[in-house]
PDB file of C-alpha atoms in Angstrom:
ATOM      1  CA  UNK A 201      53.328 -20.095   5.816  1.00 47.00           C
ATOM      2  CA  UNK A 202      53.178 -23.255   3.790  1.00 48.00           C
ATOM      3  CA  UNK A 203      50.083 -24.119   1.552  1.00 49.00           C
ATOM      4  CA  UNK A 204      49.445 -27.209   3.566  1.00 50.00           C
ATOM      5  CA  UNK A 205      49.395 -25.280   7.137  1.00 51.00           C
ATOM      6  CA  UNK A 206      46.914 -23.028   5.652  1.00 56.00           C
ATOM      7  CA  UNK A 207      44.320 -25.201   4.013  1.00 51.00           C
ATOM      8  CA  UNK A 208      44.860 -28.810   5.775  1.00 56.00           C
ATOM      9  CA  UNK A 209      43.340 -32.063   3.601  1.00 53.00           C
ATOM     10  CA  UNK A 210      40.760 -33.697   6.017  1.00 54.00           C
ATOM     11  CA  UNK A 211      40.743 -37.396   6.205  1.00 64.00           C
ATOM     12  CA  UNK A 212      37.398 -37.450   4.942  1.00 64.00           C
ATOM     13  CA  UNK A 213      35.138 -34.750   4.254  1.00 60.00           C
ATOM     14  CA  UNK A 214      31.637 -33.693   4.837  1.00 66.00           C
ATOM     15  CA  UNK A 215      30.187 -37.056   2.734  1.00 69.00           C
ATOM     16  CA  UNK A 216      32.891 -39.393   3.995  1.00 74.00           C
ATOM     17  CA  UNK A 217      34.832 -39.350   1.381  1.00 77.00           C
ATOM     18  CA  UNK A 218      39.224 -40.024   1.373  1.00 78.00           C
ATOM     19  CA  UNK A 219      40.947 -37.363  -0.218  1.00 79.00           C
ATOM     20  CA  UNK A 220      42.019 -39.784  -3.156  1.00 74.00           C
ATOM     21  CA  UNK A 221      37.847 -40.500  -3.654  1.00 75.00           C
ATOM     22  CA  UNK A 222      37.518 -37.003  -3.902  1.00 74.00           C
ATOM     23  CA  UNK A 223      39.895 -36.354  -6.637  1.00 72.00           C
ATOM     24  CA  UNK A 224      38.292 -39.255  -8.818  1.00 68.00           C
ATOM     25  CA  UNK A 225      34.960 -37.310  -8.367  1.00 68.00           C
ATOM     26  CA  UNK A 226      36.496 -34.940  -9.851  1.00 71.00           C
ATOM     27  CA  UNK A 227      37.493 -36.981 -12.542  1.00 71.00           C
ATOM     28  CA  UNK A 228      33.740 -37.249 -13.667  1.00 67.00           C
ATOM     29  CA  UNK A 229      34.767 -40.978 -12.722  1.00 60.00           C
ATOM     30  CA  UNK A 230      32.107 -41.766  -9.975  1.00 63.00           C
ATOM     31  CA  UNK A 231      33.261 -44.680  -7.991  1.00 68.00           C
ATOM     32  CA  UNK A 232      30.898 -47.518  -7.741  1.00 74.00           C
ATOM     33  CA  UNK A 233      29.989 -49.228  -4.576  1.00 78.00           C
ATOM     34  CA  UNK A 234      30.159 -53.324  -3.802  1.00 74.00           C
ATOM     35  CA  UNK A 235      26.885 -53.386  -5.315  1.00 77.00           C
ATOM     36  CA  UNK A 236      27.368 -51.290  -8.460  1.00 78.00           C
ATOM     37  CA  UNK A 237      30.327 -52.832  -9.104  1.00 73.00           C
ATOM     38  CA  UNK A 238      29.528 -56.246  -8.671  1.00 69.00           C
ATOM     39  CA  UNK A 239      26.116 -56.305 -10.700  1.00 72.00           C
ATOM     40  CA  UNK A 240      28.570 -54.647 -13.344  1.00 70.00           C
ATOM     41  CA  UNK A 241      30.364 -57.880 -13.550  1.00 64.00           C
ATOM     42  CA  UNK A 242      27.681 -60.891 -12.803  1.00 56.00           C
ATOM     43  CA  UNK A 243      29.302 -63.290 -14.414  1.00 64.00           C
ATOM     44  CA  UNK A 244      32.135 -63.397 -11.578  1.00 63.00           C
ATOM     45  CA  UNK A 245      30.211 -65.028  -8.961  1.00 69.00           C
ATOM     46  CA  UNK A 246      29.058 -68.233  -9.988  1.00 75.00           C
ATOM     47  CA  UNK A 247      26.406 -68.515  -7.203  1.00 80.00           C
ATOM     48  CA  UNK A 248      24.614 -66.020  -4.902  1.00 81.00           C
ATOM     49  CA  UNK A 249      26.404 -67.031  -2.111  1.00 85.00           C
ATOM     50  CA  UNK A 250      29.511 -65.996  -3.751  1.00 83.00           C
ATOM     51  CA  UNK A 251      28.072 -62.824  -4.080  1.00 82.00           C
ATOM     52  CA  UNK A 252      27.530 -62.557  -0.597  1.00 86.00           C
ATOM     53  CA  UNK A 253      30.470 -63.218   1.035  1.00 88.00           C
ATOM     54  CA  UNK A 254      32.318 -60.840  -1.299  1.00 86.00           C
ATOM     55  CA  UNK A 255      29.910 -58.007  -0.407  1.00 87.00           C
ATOM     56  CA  UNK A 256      30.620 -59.456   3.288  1.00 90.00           C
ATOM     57  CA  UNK A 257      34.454 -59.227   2.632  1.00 89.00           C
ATOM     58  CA  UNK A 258      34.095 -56.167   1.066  1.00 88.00           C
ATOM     59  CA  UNK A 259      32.356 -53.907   3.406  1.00 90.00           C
ATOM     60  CA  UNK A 260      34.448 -55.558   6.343  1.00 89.00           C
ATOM     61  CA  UNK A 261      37.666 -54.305   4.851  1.00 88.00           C
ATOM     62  CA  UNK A 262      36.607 -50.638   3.984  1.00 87.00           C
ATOM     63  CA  UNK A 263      35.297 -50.287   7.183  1.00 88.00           C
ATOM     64  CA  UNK A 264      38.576 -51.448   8.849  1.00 86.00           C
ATOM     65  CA  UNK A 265      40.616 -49.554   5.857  1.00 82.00           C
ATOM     66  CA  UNK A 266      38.463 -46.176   6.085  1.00 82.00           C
ATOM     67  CA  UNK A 267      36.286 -46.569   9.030  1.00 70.00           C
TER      68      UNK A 267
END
């Protein structure tokens, strides 16, 4: 019996997260969300509205990408 028959790698696990988030947990490398990540880097939305429909854009596509 196989490794991967034995102990299966869930989609996501008990607090949603992909295998590959997981692994960067790990890492000590906590992964920031839209919002994190964009007040990291102000300076790349020139207006508010910017900032919006990024944050828009970006939750739209992970929840299509990782439901």
């Amino acid at each position: 019996m196989s490794a991967s028959s034995t102990n299966p790698i869930p989609s996501r696990d008990e607090g949603g997260f992909t295998p590959f988030e997981q692994f960067l947990r790990q890492w000590g490398k906590p992964l920031l969300t839209a919002e994190e990540w964009a007040a990291s880097a102000p300076d790349v939305f020139e207006t508010a509205e910017g900032l919006d429909e990024f944050l828009s854009w970006y939750r739209a596509e992970r929840q299509k990408n990782f439901g």
